[in-house]
């Protein structure tokens, strides 16, 4: 078998039996959609959707100095994360460029799980391994130890309650606890990438099918449907959530991306990129870089990543993500634009779609916020 052959998740046969359209994503064969992308998207917004996210990269960091290592390797203050809680953070290069955005779960006093994007899992693993020198901590590649299933949407707490003994009511957003789901051990996390309430379930690959089937059985009466990566993208776009390779790249610092809040200069000890990031913070304060904004089409044409944003005959920015929004019923996009054109309601902004300047409204992100 050639090394270029796509990897398959533990649920591969099940996806095919459900008639999924499969696609290559970061070297994995993943479900793009099962039926209508729009129906899958709206199910998550109004009822619930079930996702296979087993392509994500899990890296376990253990040892007496696990927290010190993560504080040195990442930009966030990981030492202050309580056991059972999670934190959104980033790993940067020495020059401040973003290598990946991550979620770090603290599983025990000296045990953390770092979850990286599928396309960056090896990069993050290599960086953490390299940065571990001199720390009493071990970095372990656990990508093959987990399957990851997400149930997302307003009906997800009720659906998951039917198949778990865990105290879901006591589980806060960005928290995770061990429990059993469908009778098998799982790490149950209240996290997600859709803008809705929901859960991500880390289970052994051998147990994945049992968990998927149990959730399907419990959720079908509540309107749960299987969902592919296509609607996951439109859901996160509506929620204004950045995607690595689009809103986040090595050529941008967290401050360029409007996410400077994840960088914690006040933490103990030095961390990789600190000096460059301090300079980036100063620059952002004195002369704002391009700002990430939302754009809503006045017409029907869909903007795509890389299209120029224009005003007064000049290019003032670039689209990073664009798609039709099933919730708004119009095409939407995220874009980095010059600060002078970033205020919501700024007049005269358009997108150059194959030579035609289509009018767009500048809005604050996110496009969609769920009702609490």
mmCIF file of N, CA, C and O in Angstrom, residues 150-218:
data_model
loop_
_atom_site.group_PDB
_atom_site.id
_atom_site.type_symbol
_atom_site.label_atom_id
_atom_site.label_comp_id
_atom_site.label_asym_id
_atom_site.label_seq_id
_atom_site.Cartn_x
_atom_site.Cartn_y
_atom_site.Cartn_z
ATOM 1 N N UNK A 150 -18.696 13.800 17.015
ATOM 2 C CA UNK A 150 -19.325 15.003 17.567
ATOM 3 C C UNK A 150 -20.826 14.962 17.336
ATOM 4 O O UNK A 150 -21.275 14.604 16.250
ATOM 5 N N UNK A 151 -21.567 15.322 18.374
ATOM 6 C CA UNK A 151 -23.013 15.531 18.236
ATOM 7 C C UNK A 151 -23.248 17.004 18.563
ATOM 8 O O UNK A 151 -22.856 17.484 19.619
ATOM 9 N N UNK A 152 -23.819 17.737 17.597
ATOM 10 C CA UNK A 152 -23.921 19.185 17.707
ATOM 11 C C UNK A 152 -25.343 19.646 17.387
ATOM 12 O O UNK A 152 -25.983 19.090 16.503
ATOM 13 N N UNK A 153 -25.791 20.680 18.100
ATOM 14 C CA UNK A 153 -27.118 21.234 17.846
ATOM 15 C C UNK A 153 -27.941 21.310 19.108
ATOM 16 O O UNK A 153 -27.601 20.686 20.125
ATOM 17 N N UNK A 154 -29.036 22.080 19.073
ATOM 18 C CA UNK A 154 -29.835 22.306 20.287
ATOM 19 C C UNK A 154 -30.391 21.037 20.932
ATOM 20 O O UNK A 154 -30.598 20.992 22.142
ATOM 21 N N UNK A 155 -30.615 19.982 20.141
ATOM 22 C CA UNK A 155 -31.155 18.737 20.716
ATOM 23 C C UNK A 155 -30.055 17.806 21.249
ATOM 24 O O UNK A 155 -30.345 16.744 21.809
ATOM 25 N N UNK A 156 -28.771 18.204 21.065
ATOM 26 C CA UNK A 156 -27.685 17.277 21.408
ATOM 27 C C UNK A 156 -27.623 16.896 22.897
ATOM 28 O O UNK A 156 -27.357 15.730 23.200
ATOM 29 N N UNK A 157 -27.887 17.812 23.863
ATOM 30 C CA UNK A 157 -27.831 17.363 25.264
ATOM 31 C C UNK A 157 -28.839 16.253 25.562
ATOM 32 O O UNK A 157 -28.498 15.253 26.213
ATOM 33 N N UNK A 158 -30.055 16.399 25.070
ATOM 34 C CA UNK A 158 -31.081 15.381 25.303
ATOM 35 C C UNK A 158 -30.735 14.052 24.652
ATOM 36 O O UNK A 158 -30.951 12.981 25.235
ATOM 37 N N UNK A 159 -30.153 14.110 23.449
ATOM 38 C CA UNK A 159 -29.778 12.888 22.734
ATOM 39 C C UNK A 159 -28.661 12.165 23.481
ATOM 40 O O UNK A 159 -28.731 10.952 23.710
ATOM 41 N N UNK A 160 -27.630 12.923 23.883
ATOM 42 C CA UNK A 160 -26.494 12.290 24.568
ATOM 43 C C UNK A 160 -26.903 11.735 25.934
ATOM 44 O O UNK A 160 -26.424 10.677 26.346
ATOM 45 N N UNK A 161 -27.806 12.435 26.610
ATOM 46 C CA UNK A 161 -28.280 11.972 27.930
ATOM 47 C C UNK A 161 -28.874 10.570 27.857
ATOM 48 O O UNK A 161 -28.789 9.791 28.810
ATOM 49 N N UNK A 162 -29.481 10.267 26.708
ATOM 50 C CA UNK A 162 -30.129 8.951 26.550
ATOM 51 C C UNK A 162 -29.126 7.803 26.531
ATOM 52 O O UNK A 162 -29.499 6.654 26.760
ATOM 53 N N UNK A 163 -27.832 8.113 26.256
ATOM 54 C CA UNK A 163 -26.859 7.023 26.103
ATOM 55 C C UNK A 163 -25.644 7.168 27.024
ATOM 56 O O UNK A 163 -24.635 6.493 26.836
ATOM 57 N N UNK A 164 -25.724 8.070 28.015
ATOM 58 C CA UNK A 164 -24.590 8.234 28.929
ATOM 59 C C UNK A 164 -25.066 8.367 30.361
ATOM 60 O O UNK A 164 -26.198 8.780 30.612
ATOM 61 N N UNK A 165 -24.161 8.026 31.295
ATOM 62 C CA UNK A 165 -24.453 8.210 32.720
ATOM 63 C C UNK A 165 -23.794 9.490 33.234
ATOM 64 O O UNK A 165 -23.878 9.828 34.402
ATOM 65 N N UNK A 166 -23.098 10.218 32.352
ATOM 66 C CA UNK A 166 -22.348 11.407 32.777
ATOM 67 C C UNK A 166 -23.292 12.548 33.146
ATOM 68 O O UNK A 166 -24.410 12.639 32.619
ATOM 69 N N UNK A 167 -22.828 13.429 34.020
ATOM 70 C CA UNK A 167 -23.604 14.603 34.439
ATOM 71 C C UNK A 167 -23.436 15.707 33.397
ATOM 72 O O UNK A 167 -22.579 16.579 33.530
ATOM 73 N N UNK A 168 -24.248 15.668 32.364
ATOM 74 C CA UNK A 168 -24.116 16.653 31.287
ATOM 75 C C UNK A 168 -24.550 18.037 31.742
ATOM 76 O O UNK A 168 -24.012 19.046 31.273
ATOM 77 N N UNK A 169 -25.518 18.110 32.641
ATOM 78 C CA UNK A 169 -25.990 19.418 33.113
ATOM 79 C C UNK A 169 -24.871 20.168 33.830
ATOM 80 O O UNK A 169 -24.800 21.391 33.790
ATOM 81 N N UNK A 170 -23.987 19.416 34.489
ATOM 82 C CA UNK A 170 -22.883 20.038 35.211
ATOM 83 C C UNK A 170 -21.662 20.296 34.350
ATOM 84 O O UNK A 170 -20.679 20.881 34.807
ATOM 85 N N UNK A 171 -21.719 19.863 33.087
ATOM 86 C CA UNK A 171 -20.568 20.002 32.194
ATOM 87 C C UNK A 171 -20.637 21.342 31.471
ATOM 88 O O UNK A 171 -21.521 21.574 30.659
ATOM 89 N N UNK A 172 -19.704 22.224 31.795
ATOM 90 C CA UNK A 172 -19.705 23.563 31.205
ATOM 91 C C UNK A 172 -19.099 23.537 29.799
ATOM 92 O O UNK A 172 -18.446 22.583 29.403
ATOM 93 N N UNK A 173 -19.302 24.660 29.086
ATOM 94 C CA UNK A 173 -18.672 24.839 27.781
ATOM 95 C C UNK A 173 -17.153 24.843 27.985
ATOM 96 O O UNK A 173 -16.653 25.405 28.961
ATOM 97 N N UNK A 174 -16.422 24.206 27.106
ATOM 98 C CA UNK A 174 -14.962 24.066 27.221
ATOM 99 C C UNK A 174 -14.562 23.307 28.488
ATOM 100 O O UNK A 174 -13.636 23.688 29.197
ATOM 101 N N UNK A 175 -15.283 22.243 28.733
ATOM 102 C CA UNK A 175 -14.922 21.312 29.812
ATOM 103 C C UNK A 175 -15.048 19.898 29.263
ATOM 104 O O UNK A 175 -15.758 19.658 28.288
ATOM 105 N N UNK A 176 -14.352 18.954 29.911
ATOM 106 C CA UNK A 176 -14.413 17.558 29.471
ATOM 107 C C UNK A 176 -14.345 16.639 30.670
ATOM 108 O O UNK A 176 -13.672 16.947 31.650
ATOM 109 N N UNK A 177 -15.095 15.537 30.628
ATOM 110 C CA UNK A 177 -15.039 14.590 31.749
ATOM 111 C C UNK A 177 -15.113 13.166 31.234
ATOM 112 O O UNK A 177 -15.726 12.902 30.198
ATOM 113 N N UNK A 178 -14.444 12.248 31.962
ATOM 114 C CA UNK A 178 -14.539 10.853 31.554
ATOM 115 C C UNK A 178 -15.900 10.282 31.935
ATOM 116 O O UNK A 178 -16.476 10.656 32.966
ATOM 117 N N UNK A 179 -16.430 9.427 31.101
ATOM 118 C CA UNK A 179 -17.722 8.796 31.385
ATOM 119 C C UNK A 179 -17.890 7.614 30.457
ATOM 120 O O UNK A 179 -16.937 7.192 29.796
ATOM 121 N N UNK A 180 -19.102 7.094 30.415
ATOM 122 C CA UNK A 180 -19.360 6.046 29.434
ATOM 123 C C UNK A 180 -20.475 6.518 28.510
ATOM 124 O O UNK A 180 -21.421 7.174 28.941
ATOM 125 N N UNK A 181 -20.324 6.198 27.250
ATOM 126 C CA UNK A 181 -21.342 6.494 26.241
ATOM 127 C C UNK A 181 -21.659 5.171 25.560
ATOM 128 O O UNK A 181 -20.741 4.482 25.094
ATOM 129 N N UNK A 182 -22.909 4.813 25.545
ATOM 130 C CA UNK A 182 -23.331 3.526 24.966
ATOM 131 C C UNK A 182 -22.542 2.368 25.595
ATOM 132 O O UNK A 182 -22.194 1.399 24.921
ATOM 133 N N UNK A 183 -22.213 2.521 26.872
ATOM 134 C CA UNK A 183 -21.548 1.447 27.600
ATOM 135 C C UNK A 183 -20.047 1.339 27.393
ATOM 136 O O UNK A 183 -19.416 0.428 27.916
ATOM 137 N N UNK A 184 -19.464 2.281 26.632
ATOM 138 C CA UNK A 184 -18.005 2.225 26.426
ATOM 139 C C UNK A 184 -17.353 3.493 26.994
ATOM 140 O O UNK A 184 -17.988 4.550 27.069
ATOM 141 N N UNK A 185 -16.077 3.396 27.408
ATOM 142 C CA UNK A 185 -15.405 4.566 27.980
ATOM 143 C C UNK A 185 -15.235 5.681 26.952
ATOM 144 O O UNK A 185 -14.933 5.411 25.782
ATOM 145 N N UNK A 186 -15.414 6.916 27.400
ATOM 146 C CA UNK A 186 -15.276 8.070 26.510
ATOM 147 C C UNK A 186 -14.814 9.281 27.305
ATOM 148 O O UNK A 186 -15.111 9.398 28.499
ATOM 149 N N UNK A 187 -14.097 10.168 26.624
ATOM 150 C CA UNK A 187 -13.897 11.508 27.159
ATOM 151 C C UNK A 187 -14.985 12.355 26.517
ATOM 152 O O UNK A 187 -15.069 12.446 25.287
ATOM 153 N N UNK A 188 -15.834 12.933 27.357
ATOM 154 C CA UNK A 188 -16.977 13.713 26.868
ATOM 155 C C UNK A 188 -16.643 15.187 27.035
ATOM 156 O O UNK A 188 -16.465 15.665 28.154
ATOM 157 N N UNK A 189 -16.517 15.912 25.931
ATOM 158 C CA UNK A 189 -16.146 17.324 25.982
ATOM 159 C C UNK A 189 -17.279 18.182 25.445
ATOM 160 O O UNK A 189 -17.905 17.837 24.438
ATOM 161 N N UNK A 190 -17.538 19.300 26.128
ATOM 162 C CA UNK A 190 -18.582 20.223 25.630
ATOM 163 C C UNK A 190 -17.879 21.278 24.758
ATOM 164 O O UNK A 190 -17.663 22.416 25.167
ATOM 165 N N UNK A 191 -17.481 20.838 23.594
ATOM 166 C CA UNK A 191 -16.796 21.711 22.638
ATOM 167 C C UNK A 191 -17.375 21.440 21.254
ATOM 168 O O UNK A 191 -18.114 20.483 21.055
ATOM 169 N N UNK A 192 -17.026 22.281 20.305
ATOM 170 C CA UNK A 192 -17.524 22.081 18.947
ATOM 171 C C UNK A 192 -17.117 23.229 18.044
ATOM 172 O O UNK A 192 -16.498 24.195 18.487
ATOM 173 N N UNK A 193 -17.497 23.120 16.789
ATOM 174 C CA UNK A 193 -17.008 24.058 15.771
ATOM 175 C C UNK A 193 -18.168 24.479 14.882
ATOM 176 O O UNK A 193 -18.018 24.662 13.698
ATOM 177 N N UNK A 194 -19.350 24.586 15.497
ATOM 178 C CA UNK A 194 -20.554 24.847 14.705
ATOM 179 C C UNK A 194 -21.311 26.099 15.144
ATOM 180 O O UNK A 194 -22.215 26.538 14.445
ATOM 181 N N UNK A 195 -20.953 26.650 16.305
ATOM 182 C CA UNK A 195 -21.715 27.763 16.854
ATOM 183 C C UNK A 195 -22.916 27.311 17.659
ATOM 184 O O UNK A 195 -23.673 28.125 18.171
ATOM 185 N N UNK A 196 -23.113 25.996 17.773
ATOM 186 C CA UNK A 196 -24.223 25.451 18.569
ATOM 187 C C UNK A 196 -23.690 24.768 19.823
ATOM 188 O O UNK A 196 -22.500 24.473 19.934
ATOM 189 N N UNK A 197 -24.597 24.484 20.761
ATOM 190 C CA UNK A 197 -24.246 23.632 21.888
ATOM 191 C C UNK A 197 -23.953 22.248 21.320
ATOM 192 O O UNK A 197 -24.504 21.861 20.283
ATOM 193 N N UNK A 198 -23.086 21.518 21.985
ATOM 194 C CA UNK A 198 -22.794 20.179 21.486
ATOM 195 C C UNK A 198 -21.643 19.543 22.222
ATOM 196 O O UNK A 198 -21.057 20.132 23.139
ATOM 197 N N UNK A 199 -21.323 18.340 21.815
ATOM 198 C CA UNK A 199 -20.333 17.527 22.515
ATOM 199 C C UNK A 199 -19.408 16.846 21.515
ATOM 200 O O UNK A 199 -19.828 16.482 20.412
ATOM 201 N N UNK A 200 -18.152 16.654 21.937
ATOM 202 C CA UNK A 200 -17.188 15.882 21.169
ATOM 203 C C UNK A 200 -16.778 14.694 22.032
ATOM 204 O O UNK A 200 -16.424 14.862 23.201
ATOM 205 N N UNK A 201 -16.868 13.514 21.462
ATOM 206 C CA UNK A 201 -16.671 12.271 22.215
ATOM 207 C C UNK A 201 -15.426 11.551 21.697
ATOM 208 O O UNK A 201 -15.380 11.120 20.544
ATOM 209 N N UNK A 202 -14.428 11.469 22.560
ATOM 210 C CA UNK A 202 -13.185 10.768 22.218
ATOM 211 C C UNK A 202 -13.316 9.329 22.715
ATOM 212 O O UNK A 202 -13.441 9.101 23.926
ATOM 213 N N UNK A 203 -13.314 8.381 21.783
ATOM 214 C CA UNK A 203 -13.503 6.963 22.145
ATOM 215 C C UNK A 203 -12.448 6.116 21.434
ATOM 216 O O UNK A 203 -11.791 6.573 20.494
ATOM 217 N N UNK A 204 -12.285 4.877 21.871
ATOM 218 C CA UNK A 204 -11.381 3.964 21.171
ATOM 219 C C UNK A 204 -11.948 3.684 19.781
ATOM 220 O O UNK A 204 -13.168 3.528 19.627
ATOM 221 N N UNK A 205 -11.088 3.600 18.757
ATOM 222 C CA UNK A 205 -11.588 3.331 17.392
ATOM 223 C C UNK A 205 -12.482 2.091 17.320
ATOM 224 O O UNK A 205 -13.479 2.082 16.591
ATOM 225 N N UNK A 206 -12.165 1.064 18.105
ATOM 226 C CA UNK A 206 -12.961 -0.176 18.074
ATOM 227 C C UNK A 206 -14.385 0.044 18.578
ATOM 228 O O UNK A 206 -15.291 -0.746 18.278
ATOM 229 N N UNK A 207 -14.595 1.126 19.362
ATOM 230 C CA UNK A 207 -15.923 1.407 19.927
ATOM 231 C C UNK A 207 -16.717 2.432 19.120
ATOM 232 O O UNK A 207 -17.879 2.714 19.435
ATOM 233 N N UNK A 208 -16.089 2.998 18.089
ATOM 234 C CA UNK A 208 -16.701 4.128 17.382
ATOM 235 C C UNK A 208 -18.050 3.779 16.764
ATOM 236 O O UNK A 208 -19.023 4.531 16.880
ATOM 237 N N UNK A 209 -18.118 2.621 16.125
ATOM 238 C CA UNK A 209 -19.366 2.264 15.444
ATOM 239 C C UNK A 209 -20.515 2.085 16.443
ATOM 240 O O UNK A 209 -21.642 2.524 16.195
ATOM 241 N N UNK A 210 -20.208 1.478 17.580
ATOM 242 C CA UNK A 210 -21.234 1.266 18.610
ATOM 243 C C UNK A 210 -21.782 2.608 19.107
ATOM 244 O O UNK A 210 -22.996 2.784 19.269
ATOM 245 N N UNK A 211 -20.878 3.575 19.316
ATOM 246 C CA UNK A 211 -21.282 4.908 19.808
ATOM 247 C C UNK A 211 -22.097 5.636 18.742
ATOM 248 O O UNK A 211 -23.150 6.218 19.026
ATOM 249 N N UNK A 212 -21.650 5.578 17.495
ATOM 250 C CA UNK A 212 -22.365 6.236 16.385
ATOM 251 C C UNK A 212 -23.789 5.668 16.261
ATOM 252 O O UNK A 212 -24.756 6.426 16.144
ATOM 253 N N UNK A 213 -23.896 4.343 16.295
ATOM 254 C CA UNK A 213 -25.215 3.708 16.135
ATOM 255 C C UNK A 213 -26.143 4.046 17.304
ATOM 256 O O UNK A 213 -27.336 4.302 17.103
ATOM 257 N N UNK A 214 -25.585 4.073 18.530
ATOM 258 C CA UNK A 214 -26.412 4.392 19.708
ATOM 259 C C UNK A 214 -26.925 5.829 19.637
ATOM 260 O O UNK A 214 -28.091 6.107 19.955
ATOM 261 N N UNK A 215 -26.061 6.753 19.203
ATOM 262 C CA UNK A 215 -26.479 8.159 19.071
ATOM 263 C C UNK A 215 -27.508 8.313 17.954
ATOM 264 O O UNK A 215 -28.464 9.088 18.074
ATOM 265 N N UNK A 216 -27.318 7.573 16.864
ATOM 266 C CA UNK A 216 -28.276 7.613 15.750
ATOM 267 C C UNK A 216 -29.649 7.140 16.217
ATOM 268 O O UNK A 216 -30.674 7.780 15.928
ATOM 269 N N UNK A 217 -29.653 6.043 16.955
ATOM 270 C CA UNK A 217 -30.913 5.483 17.458
ATOM 271 C C UNK A 217 -31.614 6.448 18.416
ATOM 272 O O UNK A 217 -32.823 6.685 18.324
ATOM 273 N N UNK A 218 -30.817 7.028 19.339
ATOM 274 C CA UNK A 218 -31.399 7.962 20.316
ATOM 275 C C UNK A 218 -31.815 9.271 19.666
ATOM 276 O O UNK A 218 -32.773 9.921 20.103
#
